[in-house]
């Protein structure tokens, strides 16, 4: 018997078809919070092309209007699956459109809170088991003008006579409000009623179960002699992925850490020690600092820096990979990547192209010439699930909770030309800042913090001497998804200590400032 290779084949899965709502991914999050596995696919997904059968289907909201030409529609085969279906907002309008076309533009839009009442006589509807009168979050301009054929009303709100509808015979529901946002007070219970009570999904999505199935899956994919390479940075994602690979295939996995000369203070040595001695990962550190710094000489444009680092990184990785000779005499077949679920969601979303703000370095550029097959063990996981997984696999707590660190490293935190001297200044200032944050017990509260080195000089006075040196900008942010972020509010005394230490201990710095810009309009990194 061949073993399953898709996570959806192993866990009972709720399929969320995404019509492009900003909240679609939250549906997945909420379901997983009560241990039901859910996956999101674009609304255009052909059901016949799925390798697994969903336990239930949710049609998400979306910015379109079902009655306009060019709006997305669901594959009708979804109704032949015989599984329960829940339409949310656009998803409900889609159900109504298919069953009678009774959808149009409302006289007024409805954004924000509304009160929903379950109709008399419908108290036993399983979607609302234990819930009768509750506050919801609405976000729509279109509404149902009629009850679709074969449906009845389950709940109403002031502005929506069809706040919830259900099919008379089949397990199909539509709701106009968004149960996935926290502003809908009983939203999670409604989703749980749907997934657990109605769809009968097992609540077995735990990281403990995931480890076992994922290791099995990797072994099946790689086979008994196959070998895998992977770029590992010492960040949480690549470390957790590398640890899973090691558990699955031992030293047939080759991890490569590239020292690009713009890593944090003592980074490579620490990562090497933790990963090899601590976690048994077969890791090779490649010292390419001089090569990177050589290529960055004279470059000040942020995008150029990013591209140079990205390309050089690939060059080195390929060179090292070619030198690795698998024991079975064949060739390396697979490349490990630490892709997370948010990246996957971003690439499947039913949305138009968004503008490039900055080029994030990535290892994906390797694929064309290397013909390596990708292994992405974390592609179904959110960051907090990766952290849980890391803790369970015995990865040190400090590593699991590390702030993210960008591939182009300190190079995009040095404004202007990147030289060994500038790296030294930025690195030492950063080290002091992080050290003080940890000492104050704030590290976990802050999502990311670092020091940037500005290419301006300022006059100072130290020990009666005039100084004329550079400026360090401290950045600390709070965020959940790094798409938006707010700056962290420190106590004045804390900033005072950090500033004093940096000016006193780091040669070349005369002044320290604190960045109080949110994202947007700024970004997290300075370049
Ligand atoms: N210096 C490096 N050496 C080898 N691989 C690297 C290096 N820097 C980045 N990478 C690769 O680029 C990928 C993306 O980097 P990214 O910073 O997003 O993830 P991470 O470092 O694993 O985790 P985190 O987001 O917590 O920093 C990494 O998973 C790793 O494969
Ligand atoms: O691996 C990475 N390669 C990159 O090229 C890169 N650029 C930014 N970042 C990280 O992404 C998050 C958002 O940063 P920005 O607001 O600056 O885009 C923050 O966490 C940044 O540190 C990167 N990570
Ligand atoms: N959030 C939604 O799904 C909105 C659906 C639809 N476009 C409306 O405005 O009614
Ligand atoms: Mg990183």
XYZ file of C-alpha atoms and ligand atoms in Angstrom:
593
model
C 0.000 0.000 0.000
C 1.417 3.393 -0.888
C 1.596 5.813 2.014
C -0.184 9.163 1.957
C 1.875 12.191 0.967
C -0.618 15.020 1.576
C -1.448 16.159 5.092
C -5.092 16.365 3.989
C -5.034 12.608 3.387
C -4.042 11.905 6.977
C -6.157 14.327 9.009
C -9.918 14.890 8.592
C -9.770 18.181 6.749
C -12.177 21.072 6.431
C -11.642 22.680 3.051
C -11.905 26.463 2.969
C -12.421 27.817 -0.534
C -11.057 31.344 -0.613
C -12.977 34.042 -2.464
C -10.401 36.670 -1.495
C -11.641 38.004 1.854
C -9.057 39.632 4.100
C -10.289 37.307 6.822
C -10.110 33.957 4.979
C -6.985 32.746 6.742
C -8.632 33.458 10.104
C -11.177 30.712 9.370
C -8.298 28.237 9.258
C -6.771 29.695 12.413
C -10.006 29.414 14.405
C -10.616 25.795 13.316
C -7.087 24.784 14.207
C -7.464 26.436 17.616
C -9.857 23.621 18.529
C -7.584 21.044 16.852
C -9.520 20.574 13.625
C -7.260 20.543 10.598
C -8.274 22.947 7.826
C -6.709 23.949 4.553
C -7.393 26.844 2.251
C -7.472 26.571 -1.524
C -8.506 29.117 -4.146
C -12.232 29.321 -4.881
C -11.477 28.133 -8.403
C -10.164 24.767 -7.125
C -11.503 21.833 -9.165
C -12.863 19.292 -6.721
C -11.911 16.397 -9.019
C -8.252 17.446 -8.688
C -8.154 17.037 -4.910
C -6.255 13.970 -3.714
C -8.270 13.904 -0.455
C -11.938 14.166 0.396
C -12.838 17.074 2.658
C -14.871 16.441 5.777
C -16.778 19.667 5.147
C -16.439 22.783 3.008
C -16.506 26.474 3.932
C -16.962 29.120 1.236
C -15.247 32.299 2.445
C -16.185 35.943 2.046
C -14.783 38.036 -0.747
C -14.744 41.547 -2.186
C -16.782 40.711 -5.303
C -20.498 40.731 -6.109
C -21.936 37.401 -7.256
C -24.273 39.072 -9.774
C -21.506 40.853 -11.711
C -19.730 39.361 -14.729
C -16.246 38.123 -13.951
C -16.951 37.382 -10.277
C -15.589 34.051 -9.055
C -17.879 31.015 -8.680
C -17.442 27.698 -6.966
C -16.978 24.373 -8.781
C -20.498 22.858 -8.702
C -18.926 19.463 -7.960
C -18.587 20.643 -4.367
C -22.309 19.936 -3.927
C -21.848 16.326 -5.093
C -19.359 15.584 -2.315
C -22.282 15.029 0.045
C -20.455 16.803 2.886
C -21.722 19.780 4.936
C -21.185 23.227 3.433
C -21.069 26.610 5.154
C -21.114 29.857 3.143
C -19.808 32.992 4.875
C -20.833 36.406 3.493
C -19.854 36.186 -0.208
C -20.010 32.422 0.294
C -23.627 32.689 1.415
C -24.434 35.042 -1.442
C -22.913 32.455 -3.786
C -25.232 29.776 -2.346
C -28.211 32.103 -2.863
C -27.083 32.987 -6.398
C -26.856 29.331 -7.362
C -30.266 28.617 -5.821
C -32.457 31.341 -7.328
C -30.323 34.406 -8.130
C -31.835 36.438 -5.265
C -28.838 38.667 -4.517
C -28.482 42.396 -5.146
C -26.908 45.590 -3.897
C -28.333 46.581 -0.495
C -29.681 50.118 0.072
C -27.077 50.583 2.737
C -23.770 48.934 3.459
C -23.359 47.208 6.792
C -19.937 47.385 8.446
C -19.354 46.668 12.101
C -21.371 45.266 14.941
C -24.908 43.907 14.659
C -27.138 41.890 16.933
C -28.356 38.541 15.596
C -31.353 36.558 16.899
C -32.057 32.936 16.172
C -35.688 32.662 14.951
C -38.389 31.128 17.121
C -38.725 27.443 16.287
C -35.122 27.291 14.972
C -33.463 26.958 18.375
C -32.523 23.401 17.536
C -30.534 24.280 14.427
C -27.212 22.494 15.042
C -25.136 25.422 13.724
C -26.373 27.543 16.632
C -26.509 24.843 19.312
C -26.325 26.625 22.652
C -26.429 30.110 21.087
C -29.527 32.259 20.539
C -28.890 35.998 20.686
C -25.403 37.269 19.982
C -23.273 40.092 18.652
C -21.626 39.683 15.252
C -19.318 41.536 12.901
C -20.759 42.404 9.492
C -18.905 43.642 6.426
C -21.037 43.664 3.310
C -22.812 45.868 0.765
C -24.808 43.215 -1.075
C -27.630 41.274 0.470
C -30.087 38.488 -0.199
C -33.322 39.850 -1.669
C -35.125 36.509 -1.400
C -34.786 33.257 0.392
C -33.038 30.854 -1.989
C -35.066 27.890 -3.221
C -35.122 25.053 -0.702
C -33.778 27.185 2.194
C -35.331 28.622 5.361
C -34.327 31.492 7.622
C -32.493 30.553 10.817
C -31.450 33.951 12.166
C -32.040 37.636 11.469
C -30.449 40.969 12.327
C -31.793 44.545 12.118
C -30.451 45.064 8.626
C -30.266 41.457 7.409
C -33.503 39.496 7.377
C -31.377 36.577 6.196
C -28.480 36.753 8.662
C -28.393 32.928 8.662
C -30.139 30.464 6.382
C -30.149 26.686 6.120
C -31.229 24.174 3.499
C -34.455 22.308 4.244
C -32.945 18.867 3.666
C -29.227 19.064 2.956
C -26.504 20.068 5.440
C -25.930 23.485 3.839
C -25.826 26.783 5.774
C -25.193 30.389 4.860
C -24.347 33.219 7.252
C -24.043 36.889 6.363
C -21.717 37.742 9.274
C -18.083 36.744 9.854
C -17.703 34.091 12.570
C -13.915 34.007 12.082
C -13.193 37.478 13.512
C -12.919 37.921 17.251
C -15.517 40.739 17.173
C -18.160 38.048 16.547
C -18.567 37.024 20.167
C -19.697 33.427 19.659
C -18.038 32.972 16.268
C -15.639 30.260 17.328
C -18.480 28.225 18.847
C -20.416 28.485 15.584
C -17.397 27.256 13.622
C -16.928 24.482 16.155
C -20.594 23.482 15.872
C -20.082 23.262 12.127
C -16.754 21.428 12.075
C -17.072 19.122 15.066
C -20.810 18.501 15.532
C -22.027 18.775 11.954
C -19.011 17.626 9.885
C -17.830 15.203 12.595
C -14.197 16.233 12.149
C -11.802 14.624 14.591
C -10.061 17.053 16.905
C -6.669 15.448 16.380
C -4.686 18.303 14.846
C -1.921 18.599 17.422
C 1.763 19.170 16.845
C 2.449 15.846 18.555
C 0.415 14.017 15.923
C 1.890 16.187 13.200
C 5.486 15.207 14.078
C 4.737 11.523 13.612
C 2.857 11.848 10.325
C 5.333 14.364 8.933
C 8.362 12.180 9.658
C 6.583 9.285 7.944
C 5.697 11.508 5.009
C 9.303 12.699 4.595
C 10.606 9.108 4.725
C 8.151 8.048 2.033
C 9.030 10.998 -0.185
C 12.796 10.652 0.139
C 12.905 6.860 -0.008
C 15.448 4.595 1.683
C 18.609 6.127 0.159
C 17.654 9.616 -1.072
C 19.589 12.624 0.271
C 18.448 16.161 0.976
C 20.147 19.533 1.285
C 18.806 22.640 2.926
C 19.852 26.176 3.776
C 19.639 26.703 7.500
C 20.010 30.124 9.094
C 19.602 29.415 12.794
C 16.191 31.114 12.620
C 13.285 29.171 14.076
C 11.713 28.086 10.779
C 14.753 26.545 9.161
C 15.912 25.011 12.448
C 12.581 23.287 13.099
C 12.481 22.059 9.482
C 16.064 20.792 9.787
C 15.290 19.001 13.043
C 12.327 17.224 11.420
C 14.528 16.159 8.496
C 17.173 14.882 10.893
C 14.614 12.843 12.821
C 13.365 11.413 9.516
C 16.593 10.644 7.637
C 19.521 11.401 9.954
C 22.757 12.373 8.219
C 21.270 11.901 4.756
C 20.195 15.488 5.405
C 22.880 18.113 4.757
C 22.282 21.508 6.341
C 24.257 24.475 5.067
C 24.737 27.734 6.930
C 26.287 30.520 4.902
C 28.228 33.122 6.841
C 27.526 36.147 4.672
C 29.516 38.526 6.860
C 26.378 40.375 7.919
C 25.122 38.022 10.617
C 24.616 39.062 14.242
C 27.475 39.016 16.807
C 28.831 35.449 17.337
C 25.851 34.131 15.349
C 27.528 31.429 13.253
C 29.481 29.926 16.123
C 26.415 29.829 18.366
C 24.188 28.315 15.676
C 26.807 25.714 14.813
C 27.095 24.663 18.445
C 23.357 24.524 19.124
C 22.474 22.697 15.934
C 25.259 20.149 15.785
C 26.098 19.383 19.396
C 22.650 20.204 20.754
C 20.307 18.887 18.091
C 22.399 16.386 16.136
C 21.861 18.194 12.828
C 24.484 17.522 10.159
C 25.489 21.154 9.539
C 28.259 22.663 7.473
C 29.162 26.339 7.965
C 30.539 28.081 4.886
C 32.577 31.192 5.570
C 31.828 33.526 2.670
C 32.060 36.825 4.538
C 34.806 38.257 2.329
C 33.024 37.324 -0.876
C 29.785 39.021 0.231
C 31.503 42.132 1.547
C 33.558 42.324 -1.650
C 30.441 42.300 -3.787
C 28.725 44.859 -1.581
C 31.623 47.309 -1.903
C 30.405 50.725 -3.030
C 26.751 49.638 -3.151
C 24.275 51.908 -1.360
C 20.958 51.175 -3.085
C 18.758 48.955 -0.856
C 17.330 46.855 -3.684
C 20.809 46.311 -5.163
C 22.088 45.129 -1.792
C 19.201 42.687 -1.486
C 19.739 41.310 -4.974
C 23.501 40.940 -4.588
C 23.066 39.069 -1.313
C 20.282 36.871 -2.714
C 22.273 35.955 -5.834
C 25.564 35.365 -4.063
C 23.771 33.239 -1.558
C 22.432 31.011 -4.347
C 25.833 30.790 -6.064
C 27.481 29.547 -2.884
C 24.696 27.214 -2.017
C 24.852 25.590 -5.448
C 28.604 25.251 -5.309
C 28.483 23.556 -1.912
C 25.574 21.348 -2.974
C 27.484 20.113 -6.011
C 30.356 19.044 -3.775
C 28.121 16.801 -1.659
C 28.200 13.219 -2.904
C 25.413 10.976 -1.640
C 26.466 7.592 -0.247
C 24.434 5.625 -2.803
C 26.514 7.127 -5.626
C 23.554 9.056 -7.012
C 22.821 12.761 -6.790
C 21.131 14.954 -4.232
C 17.475 14.865 -5.165
C 15.720 17.157 -2.716
C 15.905 20.665 -1.363
C 14.441 21.497 2.048
C 12.646 24.842 2.407
C 11.164 26.419 5.518
C 8.096 27.807 3.737
C 5.254 28.578 6.167
C 1.499 28.583 5.620
C 1.164 32.382 5.353
C 3.498 32.261 2.300
C 1.326 29.551 0.774
C -1.855 31.503 1.491
C -0.335 34.605 -0.091
C 0.382 32.664 -3.275
C -3.057 31.034 -3.602
C -5.206 33.994 -2.646
C -7.752 35.051 -5.213
C -6.409 38.590 -5.419
C -4.756 40.840 -7.930
C -0.995 41.329 -7.964
C 0.365 43.545 -5.221
C 3.216 45.990 -5.627
C 6.748 44.955 -4.682
C 7.845 47.066 -1.739
C 11.121 45.240 -1.297
C 12.625 42.061 -2.661
C 12.807 39.521 0.136
C 15.764 37.223 -0.465
C 14.837 33.607 -0.950
C 16.274 30.305 -1.919
C 13.510 29.558 -4.427
C 15.702 30.924 -7.230
C 17.683 27.709 -7.082
C 15.006 25.582 -8.597
C 15.298 26.193 -12.334
C 18.887 25.127 -12.801
C 19.134 22.581 -10.011
C 16.179 20.343 -10.815
C 15.861 19.593 -7.133
C 12.523 18.524 -5.754
C 11.205 20.658 -2.923
C 10.424 19.404 0.548
C 8.512 21.904 2.672
C 7.564 20.255 5.972
C 6.194 23.480 7.478
C 4.072 24.546 4.550
C 0.843 23.790 6.426
C 1.866 25.561 9.645
C 1.500 29.024 11.128
C 4.456 30.525 12.989
C 3.011 29.796 16.430
C 2.469 26.166 15.413
C 6.109 26.010 14.262
C 7.139 27.300 17.680
C 5.005 24.679 19.428
C 6.581 22.045 17.212
C 10.061 23.347 18.048
C 9.382 23.120 21.790
C 8.058 19.558 21.401
C 11.122 18.510 19.407
C 13.437 19.706 22.146
C 14.789 22.782 20.390
C 16.074 25.180 23.064
C 13.449 27.663 24.242
C 15.666 30.663 23.406
C 15.995 29.551 19.800
C 12.301 28.787 19.425
C 11.352 32.269 20.598
C 14.022 34.162 18.666
C 13.016 37.275 16.822
C 13.068 36.782 13.053
C 16.263 37.840 11.330
C 16.254 38.697 7.613
C 18.477 36.786 5.183
C 20.293 39.975 4.032
C 21.016 40.568 7.719
C 22.782 43.634 8.973
C 23.437 44.813 5.383
C 19.910 46.211 5.196
C 20.345 47.824 8.609
C 23.403 49.779 7.525
C 22.186 52.665 5.423
C 24.775 53.528 2.833
C 27.818 51.432 2.005
C 28.338 48.165 3.874
C 31.948 47.764 5.025
C 33.514 45.509 7.635
C 33.871 48.554 9.932
C 30.240 49.556 9.563
C 29.124 45.962 10.208
C 31.197 45.953 13.386
C 29.501 49.110 14.689
C 25.958 47.992 13.813
C 26.552 44.520 15.210
C 27.908 45.708 18.543
C 25.135 48.268 19.021
C 22.529 45.637 18.147
C 24.052 43.220 20.628
C 23.825 45.731 23.482
C 20.217 46.596 22.628
C 19.118 42.952 22.560
C 21.100 42.152 25.685
C 19.332 44.955 27.592
C 15.927 43.874 26.246
C 16.546 40.362 27.537
C 17.818 41.643 30.859
C 14.627 43.696 31.283
C 12.502 40.606 30.521
C 10.962 42.235 27.447
C 12.287 39.969 24.682
C 9.157 37.853 24.289
C 6.825 40.828 24.513
C 8.575 42.481 21.568
C 8.127 40.874 18.147
C 11.383 42.108 16.662
C 14.108 44.524 17.714
C 17.415 45.657 16.229
C 19.787 48.560 15.764
C 20.250 50.327 12.426
C 23.311 52.410 11.586
C 22.665 55.707 9.811
C 25.099 57.256 7.342
C 25.034 60.656 9.009
C 27.465 62.089 11.468
C 26.663 64.232 14.406
C 28.669 66.289 16.856
C 29.052 65.115 20.425
C 31.228 65.696 23.444
C 32.923 62.934 25.354
C 35.396 63.521 28.149
C 35.757 67.181 27.127
C 36.635 66.070 23.612
C 34.625 66.941 20.536
C 33.337 63.871 18.718
C 31.896 63.712 15.235
C 30.454 60.231 14.761
C 27.518 58.254 13.419
C 23.961 57.760 14.639
C 22.333 54.506 15.757
C 18.570 54.147 15.342
C 16.887 51.609 17.600
C 13.817 49.802 16.284
C 11.443 47.620 18.330
C 8.025 46.563 17.141
C 4.952 44.640 18.207
C 3.024 42.722 15.588
C 1.285 39.417 14.992
C 1.899 38.986 11.270
C 4.620 41.531 10.344
C 2.289 42.960 7.692
C 1.407 45.794 10.034
C 3.352 46.728 13.135
C 3.459 49.285 15.893
C 6.510 50.579 17.702
C 7.068 49.325 21.208
C 6.658 51.744 24.120
C 9.705 51.424 26.410
C 10.086 53.037 29.799
C 12.251 56.152 29.459
C 14.780 54.711 31.902
C 15.290 51.680 29.695
C 16.066 53.774 26.613
C 18.396 55.898 28.707
C 20.419 52.834 29.746
C 20.649 51.487 26.200
C 21.679 54.846 24.741
C 24.338 55.387 27.394
C 25.786 51.925 26.906
C 25.885 52.177 23.111
C 27.592 55.576 23.029
C 30.063 54.532 25.710
C 30.851 51.041 24.453
C 30.609 51.221 20.683
C 33.350 53.197 19.024
C 32.047 55.308 16.149
C 28.640 56.198 17.609
C 27.864 59.687 18.938
C 24.103 59.593 19.210
C 21.210 57.163 19.624
C 17.638 57.753 18.435
C 14.479 55.661 18.774
C 12.311 54.966 15.714
C 8.660 55.789 16.470
C 7.112 54.988 13.106
C 4.513 52.290 12.628
C 4.191 49.992 9.594
C 2.604 51.326 7.449
C 3.695 53.962 6.556
C 7.216 52.710 7.409
C 8.409 49.105 7.096
C 10.074 47.034 9.805
C 13.569 47.057 8.305
C 15.087 50.387 7.287
C 15.896 49.151 3.769
N 22.835 32.745 6.449
C 22.046 31.807 5.932
N 22.558 30.584 5.625
C 21.769 29.634 5.093
N 20.471 29.800 4.833
C 19.915 30.981 5.106
C 20.655 32.048 5.674
N 19.822 33.095 5.834
C 18.616 32.703 5.405
N 18.660 31.437 4.949
C 17.573 30.666 4.335
O 16.526 31.558 3.978
C 15.303 31.112 4.557
C 14.386 32.275 4.861
O 14.886 33.056 5.903
P 13.911 33.521 7.050
O 14.657 34.544 7.862
O 12.613 33.890 6.466
O 13.616 32.198 7.914
P 14.403 31.615 9.164
O 15.719 32.295 9.252
O 14.447 30.134 9.086
O 13.479 31.972 10.373
P 13.195 33.414 10.985
O 12.034 33.942 10.167
O 12.809 33.117 12.376
O 14.415 34.239 10.845
C 15.741 30.323 5.769
O 14.744 29.409 6.178
C 16.993 29.637 5.266
O 16.612 28.507 4.493
O 14.140 36.387 5.351
C 13.966 37.561 5.081
N 14.515 38.052 3.955
C 14.436 39.344 3.578
O 14.962 39.750 2.538
C 13.674 40.193 4.447
N 13.364 41.536 4.417
C 12.619 41.782 5.532
N 12.438 40.666 6.235
C 11.671 40.493 7.473
O 10.295 40.556 7.126
C 9.550 41.236 8.147
C 8.844 42.436 7.541
O 9.836 43.373 7.187
P 9.597 44.672 6.290
O 8.452 45.399 6.922
O 10.873 45.432 6.372
O 9.269 44.183 4.908
C 10.562 41.587 9.223
O 10.548 40.554 10.179
C 11.874 41.611 8.477
O 13.001 41.361 9.303
C 13.085 39.659 5.584
N 13.221 38.363 5.893
N -17.255 40.349 3.078
C -17.878 39.856 2.000
O -17.794 38.672 1.687
C -18.588 40.845 1.127
C -19.380 40.189 0.020
C -20.038 41.134 -0.984
N -19.095 41.637 -1.908
C -20.736 42.268 -0.234
O -20.241 43.379 -0.144
O -21.807 42.022 0.246
Mg 15.943 34.353 9.389
